[in-house]
């Protein structure tokens, strides 16, 4: 195109070098979005929304995975326990609390330190009166050379005591 002249190309190349130097830049992005409304069924722990992270997605140390899950809780006095899993590990749990009609959100950051070790931090927003542990740090031990299931579960008394509204997974590759 005529508007993208050699002068413009030189300008953008120069600006990129000034901003980034000689450092490579990688862009992160959304790997998965699921907005299927899914609730628990009766008593016991039920899978809500899940995603299978393909093997070797986090192939480089310092790759960062961001997980965000959110939903609602029924307006009743039933005990409700929301858990977020990274593979076989629970990386956050609310514990059994009788939150009444409140929204919730769990956000976790997973940082690869080796092919089978991760540093994981999570934070909870919602009923912080009853859920007194609103953040957690976990030493991850999942084998990232295999697929890893990311999921939320809900354990409650009646149908839809816990409803998950979305699961979002983002990847930010290391440089």
JSON list of C-alpha atoms in Angstrom, two decimals:
[
{"chain": "A", "resi": 1, "resn": "UNK", "atom": "CA", "xyz": [0.00, 0.00, 0.00]},
{"chain": "A", "resi": 2, "resn": "UNK", "atom": "CA", "xyz": [1.13, 3.51, -0.78]},
{"chain": "A", "resi": 3, "resn": "UNK", "atom": "CA", "xyz": [0.62, 4.87, 2.75]},
{"chain": "A", "resi": 4, "resn": "UNK", "atom": "CA", "xyz": [3.07, 2.35, 4.24]},
{"chain": "A", "resi": 5, "resn": "UNK", "atom": "CA", "xyz": [6.22, 3.78, 2.76]},
{"chain": "A", "resi": 6, "resn": "UNK", "atom": "CA", "xyz": [9.81, 2.87, 3.46]},
{"chain": "A", "resi": 7, "resn": "UNK", "atom": "CA", "xyz": [9.97, 5.91, 5.77]},
{"chain": "A", "resi": 8, "resn": "UNK", "atom": "CA", "xyz": [7.08, 4.55, 7.88]},
{"chain": "A", "resi": 9, "resn": "UNK", "atom": "CA", "xyz": [8.69, 1.11, 8.00]},
{"chain": "A", "resi": 10, "resn": "UNK", "atom": "CA", "xyz": [11.92, 2.67, 9.19]},
{"chain": "A", "resi": 11, "resn": "UNK", "atom": "CA", "xyz": [10.04, 4.75, 11.78]},
{"chain": "A", "resi": 12, "resn": "UNK", "atom": "CA", "xyz": [8.20, 1.73, 13.27]},
{"chain": "A", "resi": 13, "resn": "UNK", "atom": "CA", "xyz": [11.35, -0.38, 13.27]},
{"chain": "A", "resi": 14, "resn": "UNK", "atom": "CA", "xyz": [13.24, 2.39, 15.07]},
{"chain": "A", "resi": 15, "resn": "UNK", "atom": "CA", "xyz": [10.44, 2.86, 17.64]},
{"chain": "A", "resi": 16, "resn": "UNK", "atom": "CA", "xyz": [10.25, -0.88, 18.30]},
{"chain": "A", "resi": 17, "resn": "UNK", "atom": "CA", "xyz": [14.00, -1.02, 18.91]},
{"chain": "A", "resi": 18, "resn": "UNK", "atom": "CA", "xyz": [13.83, 1.97, 21.27]},
{"chain": "A", "resi": 19, "resn": "UNK", "atom": "CA", "xyz": [10.95, 0.48, 23.27]},
{"chain": "A", "resi": 20, "resn": "UNK", "atom": "CA", "xyz": [12.03, -3.15, 23.34]},
{"chain": "A", "resi": 21, "resn": "UNK", "atom": "CA", "xyz": [15.74, -2.86, 22.70]},
{"chain": "A", "resi": 22, "resn": "UNK", "atom": "CA", "xyz": [17.09, -6.12, 21.40]},
{"chain": "A", "resi": 23, "resn": "UNK", "atom": "CA", "xyz": [14.79, -8.13, 23.65]},
{"chain": "A", "resi": 24, "resn": "UNK", "atom": "CA", "xyz": [12.39, -10.53, 21.99]},
{"chain": "A", "resi": 25, "resn": "UNK", "atom": "CA", "xyz": [8.74, -9.93, 22.74]},
{"chain": "A", "resi": 26, "resn": "UNK", "atom": "CA", "xyz": [6.06, -12.59, 22.81]},
{"chain": "A", "resi": 27, "resn": "UNK", "atom": "CA", "xyz": [2.38, -11.93, 23.05]},
{"chain": "A", "resi": 28, "resn": "UNK", "atom": "CA", "xyz": [0.12, -13.84, 25.36]},
{"chain": "A", "resi": 29, "resn": "UNK", "atom": "CA", "xyz": [-3.38, -14.78, 24.55]},
{"chain": "A", "resi": 30, "resn": "UNK", "atom": "CA", "xyz": [-6.55, -16.55, 25.42]},
{"chain": "A", "resi": 31, "resn": "UNK", "atom": "CA", "xyz": [-6.34, -20.33, 25.18]},
{"chain": "A", "resi": 32, "resn": "UNK", "atom": "CA", "xyz": [-9.87, -21.10, 26.29]},
{"chain": "A", "resi": 33, "resn": "UNK", "atom": "CA", "xyz": [-13.14, -19.39, 27.18]},
{"chain": "A", "resi": 34, "resn": "UNK", "atom": "CA", "xyz": [-16.20, -21.31, 28.33]},
{"chain": "A", "resi": 35, "resn": "UNK", "atom": "CA", "xyz": [-19.30, -19.39, 29.39]},
{"chain": "A", "resi": 36, "resn": "UNK", "atom": "CA", "xyz": [-21.59, -22.41, 29.71]},
{"chain": "A", "resi": 37, "resn": "UNK", "atom": "CA", "xyz": [-23.59, -21.92, 32.91]},
{"chain": "A", "resi": 38, "resn": "UNK", "atom": "CA", "xyz": [-23.04, -25.10, 34.96]},
{"chain": "A", "resi": 39, "resn": "UNK", "atom": "CA", "xyz": [-24.34, -25.86, 38.44]},
{"chain": "A", "resi": 40, "resn": "UNK", "atom": "CA", "xyz": [-23.77, -28.56, 41.00]},
{"chain": "A", "resi": 41, "resn": "UNK", "atom": "CA", "xyz": [-26.25, -31.43, 41.27]},
{"chain": "A", "resi": 42, "resn": "UNK", "atom": "CA", "xyz": [-27.38, -32.36, 44.78]},
{"chain": "A", "resi": 43, "resn": "UNK", "atom": "CA", "xyz": [-24.84, -33.47, 47.36]},
{"chain": "A", "resi": 44, "resn": "UNK", "atom": "CA", "xyz": [-21.27, -34.49, 46.64]},
{"chain": "A", "resi": 45, "resn": "UNK", "atom": "CA", "xyz": [-18.50, -32.85, 44.63]},
{"chain": "A", "resi": 46, "resn": "UNK", "atom": "CA", "xyz": [-19.52, -32.13, 41.04]},
{"chain": "A", "resi": 47, "resn": "UNK", "atom": "CA", "xyz": [-17.37, -31.01, 38.12]},
{"chain": "A", "resi": 48, "resn": "UNK", "atom": "CA", "xyz": [-18.50, -27.65, 36.85]},
{"chain": "A", "resi": 49, "resn": "UNK", "atom": "CA", "xyz": [-16.52, -26.20, 33.90]},
{"chain": "A", "resi": 50, "resn": "UNK", "atom": "CA", "xyz": [-13.26, -27.84, 32.84]},
{"chain": "A", "resi": 51, "resn": "UNK", "atom": "CA", "xyz": [-10.54, -27.45, 30.22]},
{"chain": "A", "resi": 52, "resn": "UNK", "atom": "CA", "xyz": [-7.81, -29.85, 29.13]},
{"chain": "A", "resi": 53, "resn": "UNK", "atom": "CA", "xyz": [-4.56, -27.92, 28.73]},
{"chain": "A", "resi": 54, "resn": "UNK", "atom": "CA", "xyz": [-2.76, -29.67, 25.85]},
{"chain": "A", "resi": 55, "resn": "UNK", "atom": "CA", "xyz": [0.57, -31.32, 26.61]},
{"chain": "A", "resi": 56, "resn": "UNK", "atom": "CA", "xyz": [3.65, -29.14, 26.29]},
{"chain": "A", "resi": 57, "resn": "UNK", "atom": "CA", "xyz": [1.59, -25.91, 26.18]},
{"chain": "A", "resi": 58, "resn": "UNK", "atom": "CA", "xyz": [3.77, -24.61, 28.99]},
{"chain": "A", "resi": 59, "resn": "UNK", "atom": "CA", "xyz": [7.02, -25.79, 27.41]},
{"chain": "A", "resi": 60, "resn": "UNK", "atom": "CA", "xyz": [9.45, -23.17, 28.70]},
{"chain": "A", "resi": 61, "resn": "UNK", "atom": "CA", "xyz": [10.42, -22.24, 32.24]},
{"chain": "A", "resi": 62, "resn": "UNK", "atom": "CA", "xyz": [8.74, -18.98, 33.30]},
{"chain": "A", "resi": 63, "resn": "UNK", "atom": "CA", "xyz": [5.72, -19.56, 31.02]},
{"chain": "A", "resi": 64, "resn": "UNK", "atom": "CA", "xyz": [2.72, -18.12, 32.86]},
{"chain": "A", "resi": 65, "resn": "UNK", "atom": "CA", "xyz": [-0.81, -19.47, 32.82]},
{"chain": "A", "resi": 66, "resn": "UNK", "atom": "CA", "xyz": [-3.63, -17.31, 34.15]},
{"chain": "A", "resi": 67, "resn": "UNK", "atom": "CA", "xyz": [-6.86, -19.03, 35.17]},
{"chain": "A", "resi": 68, "resn": "UNK", "atom": "CA", "xyz": [-10.04, -17.15, 35.99]},
{"chain": "A", "resi": 69, "resn": "UNK", "atom": "CA", "xyz": [-13.28, -18.76, 37.13]},
{"chain": "A", "resi": 70, "resn": "UNK", "atom": "CA", "xyz": [-16.42, -17.09, 38.37]},
{"chain": "A", "resi": 71, "resn": "UNK", "atom": "CA", "xyz": [-20.03, -17.71, 39.22]},
{"chain": "A", "resi": 72, "resn": "UNK", "atom": "CA", "xyz": [-22.80, -17.36, 41.77]},
{"chain": "A", "resi": 73, "resn": "UNK", "atom": "CA", "xyz": [-24.12, -19.03, 44.90]},
{"chain": "A", "resi": 74, "resn": "UNK", "atom": "CA", "xyz": [-27.76, -19.70, 45.75]},
{"chain": "A", "resi": 75, "resn": "UNK", "atom": "CA", "xyz": [-29.55, -17.49, 48.24]},
{"chain": "A", "resi": 76, "resn": "UNK", "atom": "CA", "xyz": [-29.88, -20.07, 51.01]},
{"chain": "A", "resi": 77, "resn": "UNK", "atom": "CA", "xyz": [-28.05, -21.21, 54.15]},
{"chain": "A", "resi": 78, "resn": "UNK", "atom": "CA", "xyz": [-26.69, -24.45, 52.60]},
{"chain": "A", "resi": 79, "resn": "UNK", "atom": "CA", "xyz": [-22.98, -25.11, 52.96]},
{"chain": "A", "resi": 80, "resn": "UNK", "atom": "CA", "xyz": [-21.11, -24.59, 49.70]},
{"chain": "A", "resi": 81, "resn": "UNK", "atom": "CA", "xyz": [-17.52, -25.52, 48.81]},
{"chain": "A", "resi": 82, "resn": "UNK", "atom": "CA", "xyz": [-15.93, -24.25, 45.59]},
{"chain": "A", "resi": 83, "resn": "UNK", "atom": "CA", "xyz": [-12.60, -25.73, 44.46]},
{"chain": "A", "resi": 84, "resn": "UNK", "atom": "CA", "xyz": [-10.24, -24.88, 41.62]},
{"chain": "A", "resi": 85, "resn": "UNK", "atom": "CA", "xyz": [-7.99, -27.69, 40.39]},
{"chain": "A", "resi": 86, "resn": "UNK", "atom": "CA", "xyz": [-4.81, -27.63, 38.33]},
{"chain": "A", "resi": 87, "resn": "UNK", "atom": "CA", "xyz": [-4.42, -31.26, 37.31]},
{"chain": "A", "resi": 88, "resn": "UNK", "atom": "CA", "xyz": [-4.82, -33.44, 40.39]},
{"chain": "A", "resi": 89, "resn": "UNK", "atom": "CA", "xyz": [-4.06, -30.60, 42.81]},
{"chain": "A", "resi": 90, "resn": "UNK", "atom": "CA", "xyz": [-6.59, -28.38, 44.53]},
{"chain": "A", "resi": 91, "resn": "UNK", "atom": "CA", "xyz": [-5.08, -24.92, 44.14]},
{"chain": "A", "resi": 92, "resn": "UNK", "atom": "CA", "xyz": [-7.89, -23.12, 45.96]},
{"chain": "A", "resi": 93, "resn": "UNK", "atom": "CA", "xyz": [-10.86, -24.11, 48.08]},
{"chain": "A", "resi": 94, "resn": "UNK", "atom": "CA", "xyz": [-13.39, -21.96, 49.90]},
{"chain": "A", "resi": 95, "resn": "UNK", "atom": "CA", "xyz": [-14.06, -24.68, 52.44]},
{"chain": "A", "resi": 96, "resn": "UNK", "atom": "CA", "xyz": [-17.65, -25.48, 53.37]},
{"chain": "A", "resi": 97, "resn": "UNK", "atom": "CA", "xyz": [-19.31, -22.13, 54.06]},
{"chain": "A", "resi": 98, "resn": "UNK", "atom": "CA", "xyz": [-22.94, -21.03, 53.99]},
{"chain": "A", "resi": 99, "resn": "UNK", "atom": "CA", "xyz": [-22.50, -18.02, 51.70]},
{"chain": "A", "resi": 100, "resn": "UNK", "atom": "CA", "xyz": [-25.91, -16.67, 50.82]},
{"chain": "A", "resi": 101, "resn": "UNK", "atom": "CA", "xyz": [-26.65, -15.42, 47.31]},
{"chain": "A", "resi": 102, "resn": "UNK", "atom": "CA", "xyz": [-23.22, -13.96, 46.54]},
{"chain": "A", "resi": 103, "resn": "UNK", "atom": "CA", "xyz": [-21.08, -13.93, 43.41]},
{"chain": "A", "resi": 104, "resn": "UNK", "atom": "CA", "xyz": [-17.59, -15.44, 43.48]},
{"chain": "A", "resi": 105, "resn": "UNK", "atom": "CA", "xyz": [-14.37, -15.29, 41.48]},
{"chain": "A", "resi": 106, "resn": "UNK", "atom": "CA", "xyz": [-11.13, -17.25, 41.70]},
{"chain": "A", "resi": 107, "resn": "UNK", "atom": "CA", "xyz": [-8.03, -16.12, 39.84]},
{"chain": "A", "resi": 108, "resn": "UNK", "atom": "CA", "xyz": [-4.85, -18.19, 39.75]},
{"chain": "A", "resi": 109, "resn": "UNK", "atom": "CA", "xyz": [-1.41, -17.70, 38.27]},
{"chain": "A", "resi": 110, "resn": "UNK", "atom": "CA", "xyz": [0.66, -20.78, 37.40]},
{"chain": "A", "resi": 111, "resn": "UNK", "atom": "CA", "xyz": [4.36, -20.26, 36.63]},
{"chain": "A", "resi": 112, "resn": "UNK", "atom": "CA", "xyz": [6.35, -23.12, 35.15]},
{"chain": "A", "resi": 113, "resn": "UNK", "atom": "CA", "xyz": [9.66, -23.68, 36.96]},
{"chain": "A", "resi": 114, "resn": "UNK", "atom": "CA", "xyz": [10.41, -27.07, 35.35]},
{"chain": "A", "resi": 115, "resn": "UNK", "atom": "CA", "xyz": [8.49, -29.68, 33.34]},
{"chain": "A", "resi": 116, "resn": "UNK", "atom": "CA", "xyz": [6.92, -31.08, 36.52]},
{"chain": "A", "resi": 117, "resn": "UNK", "atom": "CA", "xyz": [7.07, -28.18, 38.99]},
{"chain": "A", "resi": 118, "resn": "UNK", "atom": "CA", "xyz": [5.17, -24.92, 39.17]},
{"chain": "A", "resi": 119, "resn": "UNK", "atom": "CA", "xyz": [4.67, -21.96, 41.49]},
{"chain": "A", "resi": 120, "resn": "UNK", "atom": "CA", "xyz": [0.94, -21.30, 41.90]},
{"chain": "A", "resi": 121, "resn": "UNK", "atom": "CA", "xyz": [-0.79, -18.35, 43.55]},
{"chain": "A", "resi": 122, "resn": "UNK", "atom": "CA", "xyz": [-4.56, -17.94, 43.77]},
{"chain": "A", "resi": 123, "resn": "UNK", "atom": "CA", "xyz": [-6.96, -15.29, 45.03]},
{"chain": "A", "resi": 124, "resn": "UNK", "atom": "CA", "xyz": [-10.65, -15.41, 45.87]},
{"chain": "A", "resi": 125, "resn": "UNK", "atom": "CA", "xyz": [-13.20, -12.60, 45.63]},
{"chain": "A", "resi": 126, "resn": "UNK", "atom": "CA", "xyz": [-16.68, -13.04, 47.01]},
{"chain": "A", "resi": 127, "resn": "UNK", "atom": "CA", "xyz": [-17.89, -13.69, 50.54]},
{"chain": "A", "resi": 128, "resn": "UNK", "atom": "CA", "xyz": [-14.73, -12.71, 52.39]},
{"chain": "A", "resi": 129, "resn": "UNK", "atom": "CA", "xyz": [-16.55, -12.71, 55.74]},
{"chain": "A", "resi": 130, "resn": "UNK", "atom": "CA", "xyz": [-17.04, -16.48, 55.67]},
{"chain": "A", "resi": 131, "resn": "UNK", "atom": "CA", "xyz": [-14.17, -17.37, 53.34]},
{"chain": "A", "resi": 132, "resn": "UNK", "atom": "CA", "xyz": [-11.38, -16.09, 55.53]},
{"chain": "A", "resi": 133, "resn": "UNK", "atom": "CA", "xyz": [-8.51, -17.64, 53.49]},
{"chain": "A", "resi": 134, "resn": "UNK", "atom": "CA", "xyz": [-8.79, -15.52, 50.33]},
{"chain": "A", "resi": 135, "resn": "UNK", "atom": "CA", "xyz": [-5.41, -16.36, 48.86]},
{"chain": "A", "resi": 136, "resn": "UNK", "atom": "CA", "xyz": [-3.18, -19.39, 48.65]},
{"chain": "A", "resi": 137, "resn": "UNK", "atom": "CA", "xyz": [0.26, -20.41, 47.42]},
{"chain": "A", "resi": 138, "resn": "UNK", "atom": "CA", "xyz": [0.81, -23.96, 46.20]},
{"chain": "A", "resi": 139, "resn": "UNK", "atom": "CA", "xyz": [3.88, -25.83, 44.99]},
{"chain": "A", "resi": 140, "resn": "UNK", "atom": "CA", "xyz": [2.61, -27.38, 41.77]},
{"chain": "A", "resi": 141, "resn": "UNK", "atom": "CA", "xyz": [3.72, -30.88, 40.81]},
{"chain": "A", "resi": 142, "resn": "UNK", "atom": "CA", "xyz": [1.88, -31.48, 37.53]},
{"chain": "A", "resi": 143, "resn": "UNK", "atom": "CA", "xyz": [3.63, -33.09, 34.56]},
{"chain": "A", "resi": 144, "resn": "UNK", "atom": "CA", "xyz": [3.37, -30.42, 31.87]},
{"chain": "A", "resi": 145, "resn": "UNK", "atom": "CA", "xyz": [4.59, -32.83, 29.18]},
{"chain": "A", "resi": 146, "resn": "UNK", "atom": "CA", "xyz": [1.13, -34.43, 29.49]},
{"chain": "A", "resi": 147, "resn": "UNK", "atom": "CA", "xyz": [-2.33, -32.84, 29.24]},
{"chain": "A", "resi": 148, "resn": "UNK", "atom": "CA", "xyz": [-3.44, -31.12, 32.46]},
{"chain": "A", "resi": 149, "resn": "UNK", "atom": "CA", "xyz": [-7.10, -30.73, 33.41]},
{"chain": "A", "resi": 150, "resn": "UNK", "atom": "CA", "xyz": [-8.13, -27.37, 34.81]},
{"chain": "A", "resi": 151, "resn": "UNK", "atom": "CA", "xyz": [-11.52, -27.41, 36.48]},
{"chain": "A", "resi": 152, "resn": "UNK", "atom": "CA", "xyz": [-13.81, -25.98, 39.09]},
{"chain": "A", "resi": 153, "resn": "UNK", "atom": "CA", "xyz": [-15.93, -28.19, 41.27]},
{"chain": "A", "resi": 154, "resn": "UNK", "atom": "CA", "xyz": [-18.85, -27.42, 43.53]},
{"chain": "A", "resi": 155, "resn": "UNK", "atom": "CA", "xyz": [-19.94, -29.36, 46.58]},
{"chain": "A", "resi": 156, "resn": "UNK", "atom": "CA", "xyz": [-23.22, -28.38, 48.17]},
{"chain": "A", "resi": 157, "resn": "UNK", "atom": "CA", "xyz": [-26.64, -29.67, 49.21]},
{"chain": "A", "resi": 158, "resn": "UNK", "atom": "CA", "xyz": [-29.21, -28.71, 46.58]},
{"chain": "A", "resi": 159, "resn": "UNK", "atom": "CA", "xyz": [-29.05, -28.38, 42.81]},
{"chain": "A", "resi": 160, "resn": "UNK", "atom": "CA", "xyz": [-27.43, -25.12, 41.68]},
{"chain": "A", "resi": 161, "resn": "UNK", "atom": "CA", "xyz": [-26.27, -24.05, 45.14]},
{"chain": "A", "resi": 162, "resn": "UNK", "atom": "CA", "xyz": [-23.05, -23.29, 43.23]},
{"chain": "A", "resi": 163, "resn": "UNK", "atom": "CA", "xyz": [-23.18, -22.15, 39.61]},
{"chain": "A", "resi": 164, "resn": "UNK", "atom": "CA", "xyz": [-20.10, -21.48, 37.53]},
{"chain": "A", "resi": 165, "resn": "UNK", "atom": "CA", "xyz": [-20.61, -18.90, 34.78]},
{"chain": "A", "resi": 166, "resn": "UNK", "atom": "CA", "xyz": [-17.19, -18.89, 33.10]},
{"chain": "A", "resi": 167, "resn": "UNK", "atom": "CA", "xyz": [-13.71, -20.37, 32.90]},
{"chain": "A", "resi": 168, "resn": "UNK", "atom": "CA", "xyz": [-11.02, -18.37, 31.12]},
{"chain": "A", "resi": 169, "resn": "UNK", "atom": "CA", "xyz": [-7.47, -19.62, 30.56]},
{"chain": "A", "resi": 170, "resn": "UNK", "atom": "CA", "xyz": [-4.71, -17.37, 29.23]},
{"chain": "A", "resi": 171, "resn": "UNK", "atom": "CA", "xyz": [-1.09, -18.16, 28.35]},
{"chain": "A", "resi": 172, "resn": "UNK", "atom": "CA", "xyz": [1.81, -15.72, 28.52]},
{"chain": "A", "resi": 173, "resn": "UNK", "atom": "CA", "xyz": [4.89, -17.43, 27.08]},
{"chain": "A", "resi": 174, "resn": "UNK", "atom": "CA", "xyz": [8.32, -16.72, 28.52]},
{"chain": "A", "resi": 175, "resn": "UNK", "atom": "CA", "xyz": [10.73, -14.80, 26.38]}
]
